[in-house]
Short mmCIF file of C-alpha atoms in Angstrom, two decimals:
data_model
loop_
_atom_site.label_atom_id
_atom_site.label_comp_id
_atom_site.label_asym_id
_atom_site.label_seq_id
_atom_site.Cartn_x
_atom_site.Cartn_y
_atom_site.Cartn_z
CA GLY A 1 18.38 3.93 18.74
CA ALA A 2 18.53 2.01 15.41
CA VAL A 3 15.93 4.10 13.52
CA VAL A 4 15.48 3.70 9.82
CA SER A 5 13.39 6.07 7.83
CA GLN A 6 11.98 5.53 4.35
CA HIS A 7 10.50 8.05 1.92
CA PRO A 8 7.95 8.28 0.52
CA SER A 9 5.62 6.16 2.65
CA TRP A 10 3.29 5.72 -0.32
CA VAL A 11 3.28 6.62 -3.92
CA ILE A 12 0.87 6.28 -6.84
CA CYS A 13 2.26 6.59 -10.35
CA LYS A 14 1.35 5.89 -13.90
CA SER A 15 2.61 2.89 -15.81
CA GLY A 16 5.98 3.51 -17.49
CA THR A 17 7.25 6.15 -14.94
CA SER A 18 10.18 5.66 -12.53
CA VAL A 19 9.88 5.90 -8.80
CA LYS A 20 12.73 6.50 -6.41
CA ILE A 21 12.56 5.27 -2.79
CA GLU A 22 14.98 6.52 -0.15
CA CYS A 23 16.16 4.63 2.91
CA ARG A 24 18.06 6.31 5.71
CA SER A 25 19.64 5.07 8.91
CA LEU A 26 19.09 8.01 11.27
CA ASP A 27 21.20 7.34 14.26
CA PHE A 28 23.73 4.80 13.19
CA GLN A 29 26.00 4.00 10.23
CA ALA A 30 24.75 1.06 8.26
CA THR A 31 27.37 -1.14 6.73
CA THR A 32 24.78 -3.00 4.79
CA MET A 33 21.23 -2.20 3.65
CA PHE A 34 18.71 -4.59 2.25
CA TRP A 35 15.73 -4.13 0.05
CA TYR A 36 12.59 -6.30 0.37
CA ARG A 37 9.28 -6.54 -1.37
CA GLN A 38 6.13 -7.92 0.23
CA PHE A 39 2.94 -8.87 -1.56
CA PRO A 40 -0.30 -9.12 0.43
CA LYS A 41 -0.46 -12.17 2.68
CA GLN A 42 3.05 -13.23 1.62
CA SER A 43 6.38 -13.19 3.35
CA LEU A 44 9.12 -10.64 2.79
CA MET A 45 11.16 -11.35 -0.26
CA LEU A 46 14.74 -10.18 -0.35
CA MET A 47 15.43 -8.27 -3.53
CA ALA A 48 18.99 -7.11 -3.05
CA THR A 49 21.81 -6.42 -0.61
CA SER A 50 23.53 -3.14 -0.76
CA ASN A 51 26.91 -2.11 0.65
CA GLU A 52 28.20 1.43 0.66
CA GLY A 53 30.34 2.25 -2.33
CA SER A 54 29.94 -1.02 -4.08
CA LYS A 55 27.47 -2.59 -6.44
CA ALA A 56 24.39 -4.17 -4.99
CA THR A 57 23.99 -7.95 -5.00
CA TYR A 58 20.61 -8.98 -6.40
CA GLU A 59 18.64 -12.08 -5.57
CA GLN A 60 17.83 -14.59 -8.32
CA GLY A 61 15.01 -13.42 -10.43
CA VAL A 62 15.29 -9.73 -9.56
CA GLU A 63 16.16 -7.64 -12.58
CA LYS A 64 19.01 -5.28 -11.69
CA ASP A 65 18.28 -2.96 -14.58
CA LYS A 66 14.71 -2.54 -13.46
CA PHE A 67 15.46 -2.07 -9.76
CA LEU A 68 18.39 0.29 -9.50
CA ILE A 69 20.11 0.57 -6.20
CA ASN A 70 22.53 3.22 -5.11
CA HIS A 71 24.21 3.17 -1.72
CA ALA A 72 25.87 6.56 -1.69
CA SER A 73 26.84 6.74 1.92
CA LEU A 74 26.76 4.80 5.21
CA THR A 75 23.34 6.28 5.97
CA LEU A 76 21.48 6.39 2.59
CA SER A 77 20.47 3.84 0.06
CA THR A 78 17.99 4.40 -2.79
CA LEU A 79 15.90 2.07 -4.88
CA THR A 80 14.58 3.26 -8.17
CA VAL A 81 11.87 1.22 -9.86
CA THR A 82 12.31 2.05 -13.48
CA SER A 83 9.46 1.91 -16.04
CA ALA A 84 7.03 0.70 -13.41
CA HIS A 85 4.19 -1.57 -14.32
CA PRO A 86 1.06 -2.59 -12.39
CA GLU A 87 2.71 -5.87 -11.38
CA ASP A 88 5.39 -3.82 -9.58
CA SER A 89 2.72 -2.56 -7.17
CA SER A 90 3.83 -3.86 -3.76
CA PHE A 91 5.10 -2.92 -0.31
CA TYR A 92 8.82 -2.09 -0.57
CA ILE A 93 10.71 -2.15 2.74
CA CYS A 94 14.38 -1.38 3.39
CA SER A 95 16.41 -2.52 6.35
CA ALA A 96 19.83 -1.64 7.67
CA THR A 97 22.31 -3.42 9.88
CA THR A 98 25.40 -2.27 11.76
CA GLY A 99 26.87 -5.60 11.04
CA LEU A 100 27.54 -6.17 14.69
CA TYR A 101 24.99 -8.92 15.50
CA ASN A 102 23.25 -9.26 12.12
CA GLU A 103 20.00 -7.68 13.48
CA GLN A 104 18.31 -5.80 10.76
CA PHE A 105 16.26 -2.69 11.56
CA PHE A 106 13.49 -2.04 9.18
CA GLY A 107 12.17 1.21 7.69
CA PRO A 108 8.36 1.82 7.72
CA GLY A 109 7.98 0.80 4.10
CA THR A 110 6.79 2.33 0.88
CA ARG A 111 3.49 1.33 -0.64
CA LEU A 112 3.76 1.57 -4.41
CA THR A 113 0.68 1.53 -6.60
CA VAL A 114 1.20 1.62 -10.37
CA LEU A 115 -1.90 2.51 -12.41
CA ARG B 1 11.29 -28.42 2.45
CA LYS B 2 10.64 -24.81 3.23
CA GLU B 3 13.57 -22.86 4.65
CA VAL B 4 11.40 -21.66 7.56
CA GLU B 5 8.24 -23.45 8.67
CA GLN B 6 5.75 -21.98 11.09
CA ASP B 7 2.11 -22.77 11.84
CA PRO B 8 0.38 -19.89 10.07
CA GLY B 9 -2.49 -19.82 12.55
CA PRO B 10 -4.36 -17.71 13.31
CA PHE B 11 -4.04 -18.37 17.02
CA ASN B 12 -7.02 -16.83 18.74
CA VAL B 13 -6.46 -16.50 22.47
CA PRO B 14 -8.05 -14.50 25.35
CA GLU B 15 -6.17 -11.79 27.18
CA GLY B 16 -3.90 -13.19 29.84
CA ALA B 17 -3.37 -16.50 28.12
CA THR B 18 0.01 -18.12 27.46
CA VAL B 19 0.78 -18.94 23.89
CA ALA B 20 3.66 -20.76 22.26
CA PHE B 21 4.86 -20.59 18.65
CA ASN B 22 7.07 -23.27 17.05
CA CYS B 23 9.42 -22.82 14.20
CA THR B 24 11.70 -25.15 12.29
CA TYR B 25 14.39 -24.13 9.85
CA SER B 26 16.20 -26.20 7.26
CA ASN B 27 19.61 -24.51 6.88
CA SER B 28 21.98 -25.82 9.57
CA ALA B 29 24.43 -23.04 8.62
CA SER B 30 22.09 -20.51 10.33
CA GLN B 31 24.13 -18.77 12.96
CA SER B 32 21.83 -16.41 14.69
CA PHE B 33 18.09 -16.18 15.06
CA PHE B 34 15.51 -13.53 15.65
CA TRP B 35 11.85 -13.13 16.33
CA TYR B 36 10.22 -10.21 14.64
CA ARG B 37 6.61 -9.11 14.88
CA GLN B 38 4.80 -7.54 11.99
CA ASP B 39 1.52 -5.64 12.40
CA CYS B 40 -0.84 -5.47 9.42
CA ARG B 41 0.47 -3.27 6.59
CA LYS B 42 3.53 -2.32 8.66
CA GLU B 43 7.23 -3.15 8.68
CA PRO B 44 8.67 -5.97 10.89
CA LYS B 45 9.95 -4.90 14.25
CA LEU B 46 12.58 -6.82 16.18
CA LEU B 47 11.18 -8.52 19.18
CA MET B 48 14.08 -10.75 20.36
CA SER B 49 17.50 -11.89 19.31
CA VAL B 50 18.35 -15.55 20.11
CA TYR B 51 22.00 -16.37 20.27
CA SER B 52 22.42 -19.25 22.60
CA SER B 53 20.02 -21.91 23.82
CA GLY B 54 17.49 -19.14 24.54
CA ASN B 55 16.71 -16.04 26.41
CA GLU B 56 13.96 -14.21 28.23
CA ASP B 57 12.68 -10.61 27.93
CA GLY B 58 9.85 -9.81 30.20
CA ARG B 59 6.74 -11.81 29.12
CA PHE B 60 8.65 -13.23 26.13
CA THR B 61 10.85 -16.33 26.22
CA ALA B 62 12.64 -17.76 23.20
CA GLN B 63 14.30 -21.17 23.07
CA LEU B 64 16.63 -22.55 20.48
CA ASN B 65 17.51 -26.20 19.88
CA ARG B 66 20.24 -26.26 17.13
CA ALA B 67 20.36 -30.04 17.00
CA SER B 68 16.69 -30.22 16.14
CA GLN B 69 16.79 -26.93 14.15
CA TYR B 70 13.89 -25.73 16.14
CA ILE B 71 13.03 -22.38 17.76
CA SER B 72 10.11 -21.47 19.93
CA LEU B 73 8.60 -18.28 21.33
CA LEU B 74 6.46 -18.23 24.48
CA ILE B 75 4.31 -15.23 25.34
CA ARG B 76 2.91 -15.04 28.83
CA ASP B 77 0.06 -12.90 30.04
CA SER B 78 -0.83 -11.89 26.49
CA LYS B 79 -2.19 -8.40 25.89
CA LEU B 80 -4.47 -7.08 23.19
CA SER B 81 -1.42 -5.22 21.78
CA ASP B 82 0.35 -8.51 21.15
CA SER B 83 -2.00 -9.22 18.24
CA ALA B 84 0.35 -9.36 15.22
CA THR B 85 2.15 -11.79 12.94
CA TYR B 86 5.23 -13.34 14.53
CA LEU B 87 8.12 -14.15 12.33
CA CYS B 88 10.84 -16.64 13.10
CA VAL B 89 13.92 -15.45 11.25
CA PRO B 90 17.21 -17.38 10.97
CA CYS B 91 20.23 -15.48 9.80
CA LEU B 92 22.85 -16.95 7.50
CA GLY B 93 26.09 -15.71 8.83
CA GLN B 94 27.56 -14.85 5.44
CA GLY B 95 26.33 -11.38 4.58
CA GLY B 96 23.75 -11.37 7.34
CA LYS B 97 20.93 -12.63 5.11
CA LEU B 98 17.69 -13.13 6.95
CA ILE B 99 15.33 -15.86 5.97
CA PHE B 100 11.66 -14.97 6.33
CA GLY B 101 8.71 -17.38 6.31
CA GLN B 102 5.08 -16.42 6.39
CA GLY B 103 4.94 -16.15 10.19
CA THR B 104 2.23 -17.08 12.70
CA GLU B 105 -0.74 -14.82 13.16
CA LEU B 106 -1.75 -14.13 16.70
CA SER B 107 -5.11 -12.56 17.72
CA VAL B 108 -5.59 -11.72 21.34
CA LYS B 109 -9.24 -11.15 22.24
CA PRO B 110 -10.74 -9.28 25.29
#
C-alpha cells in the first residue's frame, strides 16, 4: 500500500513555457501532500505543503506565483512551474501522507530540464 | 547549527559487514523520526519509523535518544543492495513537516 505516482517522470521544455506535474496517491486518501525540489548532491528542499481544498502553504523563498499548486481532491495535487527558466531545472518530488503517523510516501519524481 | 547533522560519508564496507550511522537533530520539538533511503536519482523510500526509544526490523535497528537529540541506524550483514544514501528525518508534529539533511552515503562492496 501507500503508493504515490507522479507524471511525467521527465520533461524537457523551452525557457518561458509552463510545465504541469501531477502527483497522485493511488491506494489511499492523502490529507496532505508536499512538494520538494532537489538539486544534484543536495538535500530535499520543501517547497510547499498542500491540503485538499485549501491554499498551499509555501516555504520562505518559494514564489507562489511561479510555482502554482492545486490540490483538487484527496488523491491529486498538481504543481505548475510557470514561465520556466534554466535555473528551475531540478528534480521535483511530491509526497503524500495519511496524517496518521506523519510518514510521507514519495512519488518517483519528475526531472525537469529547461533549455 | 544545522537542523539535521549526519556524517556524509561515503562509508565503504564489504558485504556482510555491520555499519552504524549517527544523526543529531537540533529541534527538540521533533515528535517522530524516520530513516529513509535514497538511491541515486530516485525518490526517498521509507526504511523505518522510530517512535519510542528504538525499534528493529530484520537487519535494521534504529535507536532514539531524545535527551541527547540523537538517532542511530545499525545495519547488520550488509548486502550490495543496501548501497544508497540514508536519510535521518525528524518530523515536526505541527503539519507533519519532515526535516531532511544531506544523508550518509553507503557503498557495500563485494
